[in-house]
Every structure is written in C-alpha cells, then in structure tokens.
Coordinates of C-alpha atoms in Angstrom, one line a residue:
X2 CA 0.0 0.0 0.0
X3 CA 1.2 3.6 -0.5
X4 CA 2.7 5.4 2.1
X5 CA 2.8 9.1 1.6
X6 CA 4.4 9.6 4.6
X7 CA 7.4 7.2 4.4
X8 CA 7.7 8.5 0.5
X9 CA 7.7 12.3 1.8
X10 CA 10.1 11.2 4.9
X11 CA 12.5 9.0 1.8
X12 CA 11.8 12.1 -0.5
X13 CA 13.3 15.0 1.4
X14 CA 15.8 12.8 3.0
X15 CA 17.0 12.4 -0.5
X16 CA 17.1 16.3 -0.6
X17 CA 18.7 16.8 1.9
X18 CA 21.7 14.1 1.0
X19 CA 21.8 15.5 -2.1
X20 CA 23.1 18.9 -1.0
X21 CA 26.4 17.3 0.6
X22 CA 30.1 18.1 -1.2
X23 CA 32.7 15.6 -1.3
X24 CA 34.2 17.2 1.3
X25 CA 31.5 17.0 4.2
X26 CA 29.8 20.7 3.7
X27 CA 26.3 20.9 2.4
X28 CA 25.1 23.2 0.0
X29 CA 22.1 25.5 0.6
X30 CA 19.9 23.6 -1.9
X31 CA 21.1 20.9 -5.0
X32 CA 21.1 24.0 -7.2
X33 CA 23.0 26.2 -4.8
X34 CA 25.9 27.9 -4.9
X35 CA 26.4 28.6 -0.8
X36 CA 27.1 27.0 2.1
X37 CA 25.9 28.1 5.7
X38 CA 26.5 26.3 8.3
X39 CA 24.2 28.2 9.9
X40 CA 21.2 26.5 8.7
X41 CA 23.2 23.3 7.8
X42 CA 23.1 22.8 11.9
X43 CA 19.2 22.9 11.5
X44 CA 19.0 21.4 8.8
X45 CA 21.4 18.2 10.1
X46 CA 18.9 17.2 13.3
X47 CA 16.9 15.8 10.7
X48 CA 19.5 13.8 9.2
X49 CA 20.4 12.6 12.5
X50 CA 17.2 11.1 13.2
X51 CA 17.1 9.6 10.0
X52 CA 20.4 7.5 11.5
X53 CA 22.1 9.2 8.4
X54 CA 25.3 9.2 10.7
X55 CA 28.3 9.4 8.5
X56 CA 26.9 12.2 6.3
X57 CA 26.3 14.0 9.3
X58 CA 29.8 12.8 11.0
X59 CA 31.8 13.9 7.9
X60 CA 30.2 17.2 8.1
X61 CA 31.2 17.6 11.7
X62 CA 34.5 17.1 10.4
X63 CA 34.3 19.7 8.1
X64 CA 33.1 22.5 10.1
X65 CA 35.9 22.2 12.7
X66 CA 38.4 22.0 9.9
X67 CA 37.3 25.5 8.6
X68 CA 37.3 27.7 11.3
X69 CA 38.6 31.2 10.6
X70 CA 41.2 33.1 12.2
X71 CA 38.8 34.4 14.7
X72 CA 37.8 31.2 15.9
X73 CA 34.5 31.3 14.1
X74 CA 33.0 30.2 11.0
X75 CA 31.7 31.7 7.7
X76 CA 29.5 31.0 5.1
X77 CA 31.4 29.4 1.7
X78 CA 30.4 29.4 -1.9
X79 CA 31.4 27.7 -4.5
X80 CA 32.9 28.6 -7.5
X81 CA 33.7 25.6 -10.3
X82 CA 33.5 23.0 -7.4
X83 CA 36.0 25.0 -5.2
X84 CA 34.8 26.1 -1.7
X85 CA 35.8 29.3 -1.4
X86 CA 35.4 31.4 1.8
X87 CA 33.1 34.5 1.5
X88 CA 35.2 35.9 4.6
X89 CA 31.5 36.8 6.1
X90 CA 29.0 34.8 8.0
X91 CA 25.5 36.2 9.3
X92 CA 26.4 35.2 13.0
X93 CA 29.0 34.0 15.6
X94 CA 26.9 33.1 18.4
X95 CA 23.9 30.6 16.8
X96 CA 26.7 29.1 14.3
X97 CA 28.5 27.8 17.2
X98 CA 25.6 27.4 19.3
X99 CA 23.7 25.3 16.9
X100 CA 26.7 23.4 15.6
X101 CA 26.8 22.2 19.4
X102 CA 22.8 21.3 19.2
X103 CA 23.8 18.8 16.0
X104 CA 27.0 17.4 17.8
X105 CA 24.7 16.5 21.0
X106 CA 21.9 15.1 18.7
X107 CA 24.7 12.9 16.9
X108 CA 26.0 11.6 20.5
X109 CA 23.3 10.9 21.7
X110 CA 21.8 8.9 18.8
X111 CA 25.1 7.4 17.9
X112 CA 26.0 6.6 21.5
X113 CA 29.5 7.0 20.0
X114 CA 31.5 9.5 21.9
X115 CA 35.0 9.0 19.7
X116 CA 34.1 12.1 17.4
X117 CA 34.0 14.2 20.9
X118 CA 37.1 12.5 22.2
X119 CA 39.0 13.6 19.2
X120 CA 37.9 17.0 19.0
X121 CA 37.8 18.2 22.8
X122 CA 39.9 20.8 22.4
X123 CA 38.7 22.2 19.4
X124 CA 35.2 21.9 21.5
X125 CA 36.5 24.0 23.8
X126 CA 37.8 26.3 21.6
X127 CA 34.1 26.9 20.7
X128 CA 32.8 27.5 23.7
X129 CA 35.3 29.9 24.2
X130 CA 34.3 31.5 21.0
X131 CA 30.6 31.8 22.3
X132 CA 32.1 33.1 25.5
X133 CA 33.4 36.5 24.1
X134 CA 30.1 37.1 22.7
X135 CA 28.6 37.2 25.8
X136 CA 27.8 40.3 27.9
X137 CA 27.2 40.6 31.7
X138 CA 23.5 40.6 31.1
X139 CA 23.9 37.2 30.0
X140 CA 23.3 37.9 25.9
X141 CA 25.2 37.3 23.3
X142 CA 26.4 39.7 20.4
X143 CA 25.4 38.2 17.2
X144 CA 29.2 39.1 16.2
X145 CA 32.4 40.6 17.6
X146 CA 32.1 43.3 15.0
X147 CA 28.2 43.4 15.0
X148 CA 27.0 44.4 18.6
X149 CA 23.5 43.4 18.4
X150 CA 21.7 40.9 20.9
X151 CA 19.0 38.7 18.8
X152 CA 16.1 37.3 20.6
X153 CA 16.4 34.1 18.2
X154 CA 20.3 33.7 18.5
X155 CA 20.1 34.0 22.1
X156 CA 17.1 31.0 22.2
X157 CA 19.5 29.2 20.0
X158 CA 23.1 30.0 22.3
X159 CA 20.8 28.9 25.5
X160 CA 20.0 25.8 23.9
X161 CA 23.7 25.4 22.6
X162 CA 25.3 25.9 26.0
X163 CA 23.2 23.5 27.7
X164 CA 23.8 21.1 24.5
X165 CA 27.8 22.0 25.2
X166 CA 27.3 21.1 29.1
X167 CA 25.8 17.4 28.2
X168 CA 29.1 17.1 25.7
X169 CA 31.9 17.9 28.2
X170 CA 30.0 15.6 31.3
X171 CA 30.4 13.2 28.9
X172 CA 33.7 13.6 28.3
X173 CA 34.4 14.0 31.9
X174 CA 35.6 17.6 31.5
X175 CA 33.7 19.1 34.8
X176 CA 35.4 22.1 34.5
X177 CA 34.1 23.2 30.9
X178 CA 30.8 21.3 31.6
X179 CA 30.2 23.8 34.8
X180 CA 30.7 26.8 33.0
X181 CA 28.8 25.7 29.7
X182 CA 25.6 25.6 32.3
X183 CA 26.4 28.7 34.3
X184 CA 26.7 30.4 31.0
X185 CA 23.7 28.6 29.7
X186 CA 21.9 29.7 33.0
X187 CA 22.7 33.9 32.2
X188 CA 21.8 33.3 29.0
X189 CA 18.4 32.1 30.0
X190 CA 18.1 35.1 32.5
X191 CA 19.6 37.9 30.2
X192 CA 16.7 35.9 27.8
X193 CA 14.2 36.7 30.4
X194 CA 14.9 40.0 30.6
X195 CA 14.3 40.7 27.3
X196 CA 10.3 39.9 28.0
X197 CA 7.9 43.2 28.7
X198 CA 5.2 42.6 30.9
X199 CA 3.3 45.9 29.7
X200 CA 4.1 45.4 25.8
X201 CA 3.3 41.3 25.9
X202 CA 6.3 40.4 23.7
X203 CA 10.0 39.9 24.1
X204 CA 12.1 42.5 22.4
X205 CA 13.7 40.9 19.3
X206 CA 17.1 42.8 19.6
X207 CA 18.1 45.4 22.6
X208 CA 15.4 47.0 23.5
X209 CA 13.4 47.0 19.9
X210 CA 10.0 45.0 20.2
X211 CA 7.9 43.6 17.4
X212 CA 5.6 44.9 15.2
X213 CA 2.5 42.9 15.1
X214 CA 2.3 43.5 11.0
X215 CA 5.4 42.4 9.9
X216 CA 6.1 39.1 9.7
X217 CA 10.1 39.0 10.3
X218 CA 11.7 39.2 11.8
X219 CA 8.8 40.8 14.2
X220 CA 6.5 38.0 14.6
X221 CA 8.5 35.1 14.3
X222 CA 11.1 35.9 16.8
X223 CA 8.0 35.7 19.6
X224 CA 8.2 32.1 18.3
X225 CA 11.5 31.6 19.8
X226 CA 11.3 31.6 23.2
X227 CA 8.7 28.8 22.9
X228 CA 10.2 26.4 20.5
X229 CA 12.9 26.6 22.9
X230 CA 11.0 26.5 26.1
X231 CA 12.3 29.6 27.7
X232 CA 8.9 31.0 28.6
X233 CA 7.5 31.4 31.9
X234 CA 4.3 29.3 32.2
X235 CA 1.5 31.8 31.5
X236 CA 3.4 33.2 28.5
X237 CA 3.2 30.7 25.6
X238 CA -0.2 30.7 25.2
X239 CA -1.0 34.4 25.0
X240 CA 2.0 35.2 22.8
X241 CA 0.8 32.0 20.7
X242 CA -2.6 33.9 21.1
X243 CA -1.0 37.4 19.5
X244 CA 1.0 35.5 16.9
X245 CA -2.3 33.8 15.5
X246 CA -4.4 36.7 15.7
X247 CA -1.8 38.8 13.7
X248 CA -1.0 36.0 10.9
X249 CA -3.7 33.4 11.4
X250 CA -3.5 32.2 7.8
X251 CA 0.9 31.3 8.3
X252 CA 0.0 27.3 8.2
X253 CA -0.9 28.2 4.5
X254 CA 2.0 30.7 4.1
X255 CA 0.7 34.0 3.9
X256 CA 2.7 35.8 5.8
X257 CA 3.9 38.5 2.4
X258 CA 7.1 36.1 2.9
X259 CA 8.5 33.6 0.1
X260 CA 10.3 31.5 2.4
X261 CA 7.9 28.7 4.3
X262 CA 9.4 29.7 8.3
X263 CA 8.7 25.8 9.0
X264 CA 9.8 26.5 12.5
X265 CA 6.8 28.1 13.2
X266 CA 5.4 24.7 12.6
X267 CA 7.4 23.6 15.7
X268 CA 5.8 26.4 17.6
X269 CA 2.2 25.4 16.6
X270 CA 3.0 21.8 17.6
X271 CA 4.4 22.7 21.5
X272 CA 1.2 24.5 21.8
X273 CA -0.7 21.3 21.1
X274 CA -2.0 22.9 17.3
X275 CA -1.9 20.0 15.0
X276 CA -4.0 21.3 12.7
X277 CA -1.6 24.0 11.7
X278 CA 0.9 21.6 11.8
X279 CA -0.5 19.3 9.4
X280 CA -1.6 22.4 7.0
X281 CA 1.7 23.0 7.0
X282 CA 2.6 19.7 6.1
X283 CA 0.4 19.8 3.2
X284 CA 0.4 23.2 1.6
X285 CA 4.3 23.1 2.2
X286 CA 4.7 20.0 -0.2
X287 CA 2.2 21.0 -2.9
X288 CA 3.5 24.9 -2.7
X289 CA 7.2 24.4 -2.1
X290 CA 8.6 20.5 -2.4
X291 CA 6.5 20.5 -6.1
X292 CA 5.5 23.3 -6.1
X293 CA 5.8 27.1 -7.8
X294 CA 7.9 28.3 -4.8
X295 CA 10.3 25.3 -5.1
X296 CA 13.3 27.5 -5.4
X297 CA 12.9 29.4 -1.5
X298 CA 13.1 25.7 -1.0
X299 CA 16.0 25.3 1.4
X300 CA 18.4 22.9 3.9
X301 CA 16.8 24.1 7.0
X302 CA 13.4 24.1 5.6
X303 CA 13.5 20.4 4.8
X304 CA 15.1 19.6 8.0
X305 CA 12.1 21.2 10.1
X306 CA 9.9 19.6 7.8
X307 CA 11.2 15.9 8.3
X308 CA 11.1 17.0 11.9
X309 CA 7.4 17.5 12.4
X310 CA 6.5 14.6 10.0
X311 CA 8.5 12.5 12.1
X312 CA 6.4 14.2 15.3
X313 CA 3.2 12.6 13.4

C-alpha cells in the first residue's frame, strides 16, 4: 500500500543528501551555490534522526576543519567545485551554538563518543568562541564586529550551551561542563529579561520590540522563546494567542514572505495545534517541495519539515 508519509520522509531525505560536497559541507539547496552552516546545523537534526550518521559525522569534520582566524566560522560558496570562503558569515553566536545542538543530537543517537574524544579541544575552543560574545547581562552579540543581541540567536546560544554542558560531562571535563551551564543559566536570565510585561512580547534585539504587522523578523522571533522552552508558564499561550491573531492564515503561508518559516510549525505543535501543523505539512509540499515556490526551497526548511513529520 502507498505510504505518503514514508515516501515524503524518503523524498526530502533524498534532498537533503543531495546537498552534501565531497568534502562534508552541504550546499544550501542541490542547485545552490552557498554554504551556511548556519542552517546546515538545522537542517542536520533531521538527518540525525534519520540515523544518516556518517553524512552528518563527515560534516562535523568539516566545520571544525574550517574555522577562521577568529575562531568562528563563515558561510562558503562555490565557484567551479572549489569552496571558497566568502570571509562573512550572518552570525558568531547561533553558528556555534547550533553546531553544538547537531554534535549533542549525533552523540546521543550514535551513543558514540569517539568524534568528541578527538575533537575536545577544538570543542573547547568553541565555547570559548561563544564566550566572548557574551555580555554581563547574559546575551550574546550576534558578532564581535556586529553588537547586536538577537532574541532568536540567544534561544538558540541557551540551547547550545546546555547542548555543550551534556558534551563535556560526557567527556568528563567538569570544568568546561560547569561553565557551559552557568553560561547557559545567564543566557536564560539575560533571555528573560528581554520579555515586557506591559508590551506582551519579548524584544527581538536590545530593546526594539515587534511589530504585530510584519512578519520577520517581528513575529517570528516571539516564536522563539517557545520552541525553545524559555517562557514562563502563563506566557506561551498568550504570545501563541498574538502571533495567531496577527497572521492566522501562516499554516498556509501567507505571511507576504516567500520562504515557508517551518519553525513556526514547531511552535504550533508545543502548543498542542496540530491542525496547523498538518496544513503545513500539506500546503508546504504541494507549494514548495513540487511546487511554484520550489526555489525558496531550502536545507533548513526540509530539516524542520522531516522533523514534524517524524512528530506525526
């Protein structure tokens, strides 16, 4: 009998393994010129999952074997099957964060810790990279030249650091373990105060807060802290509330944005919405996987996808 689901999981799996390079890096789409690893780290949580280990193992490889002078990492593009460094990346502080997420996600699965035993020090190295970002209120400059504190990079550093404290306990480094969750634990707080009581929102960046008309980065940074569980209690379901109200047609992707935002599918499913989820899930394959808007069609897109699809 036909399967849609296994064909869609086998499908976009297939997409997603088509978009590695020899050399471990994965192109934004098979057509693509560019490599983030940006949203190669989102995109790789789904390969994981999959138990696509080695793909994801030699792209491990590959992003500690490019790190810049700095100690950080940018985006690549390539030019006649050459990756050449653009000498520019979009952020410091969620590269590195998120690149810990897929290394945690990999252990875990894999149960294999020989990767992390190899490359402690360059683990370290990381952190340490993430740590001169951060600011005594806990927040983290996107870059060392860009002084800006994201609402969604900071979701995504908290989540990295406490992804970095499981990787050094199980290496056995207390030291760098301990200070991955104290860092983690400002981050949170710094996090927390970003949230306004009398505007109902969290500011995306310093002291800015959303606009309830524009879609991003306005509204979907209030996704943020719920997809990554950094709300108080009350909080999810009234900013859920606000986000709905201003864009209640985004399952279907009309948000005046070309690109699908499948992570706001993650948000619809911790608030128990599955109906959004599985609009998603359906206008997303006959509008962008074979679809007219195939092209906005990226890495991370798929991997959020393949994420909520294996949530069904």
């Amino acid at each position: 009998m036909y399967d849609a689901r296994s064909d869609l999981l086998a499908h976009q799996r297939d997409y997603l393994l088509s978009c590695q390079l020899p050399g471990g890096a994965f192109r934004l789409g098979p057509g693509r010129d560019q490599i983030n690893p940006y949203f190669t780290n989102l995109a790789l949580i789904a390969l994981v999952r999959l138990q696509e280990w080695e793909a994801v193992r030699a792209y491990m490889d590959w992003y500690v074997q490019h790190l810049n002078a700095d100690g950080y990492i940018n985006d690549f593009r390539l030019d006649r099957g050459q990756e050449l460094d653009t000498g520019t990346a979009d952020s410091e502080d969620s590269y590195h964060a998120t690149f810990f997420s897929v290394v945690a996600e990999w252990t875990r699965s894999t149960g294999d810790c020989s990767w992390l035993e190899a490359n402690q020090d360059v683990l370290a190295y990381l952190l340490q990279g993430i740590v001169r970002l951060q600011q005594t209120d806990g927040l983290t400059w996107a870059k060392h030249s860009f002084r800006v504190k994201y609402l969604m990079d900071n979701c995504e550093v908290a989540k990295g650091l406490d992804d970095a404290h499981y990787l050094f306990a199980s290496l056995g480094n207390a030291l760098l373990a301990q200070e991955a969750s104290v860092r983690a634990a400002a981050c949170k707080a710094g996090i927390a105060g970003m949230y306004s009581r009398l505007r109902r929102s969290y500011a995306m960046y310093d002291r800015s807060h959303p606009g309830w008309r524009k879609w991003y980065p306005d509204v979907t940074s209030q996704a943020f802290p719920i997809v990554y569980s950094l709300c108080e209690p009350t909080v999810p379901s009234m900013l859920y509330e606000r986000i709905t109200k201003a864009f209640p047609r985004f399952d279907t992707f009309v948000t005046g944005d070309t690109y699908p935002w499948m992570v706001m599918g993650v948000c619809a499913r911790m608030m128990g919405d599955e109906q959004r989820v599985r609009n998603m899930l359906t206008v997303a394959t006959d509008l962008y996987i074979y679809g007219p808007r195939q092209p906005y069609w990226l890495i991370h897109e798929a991997g959020r996808f393949v994420e909520l699809l294996l949530g069904e």
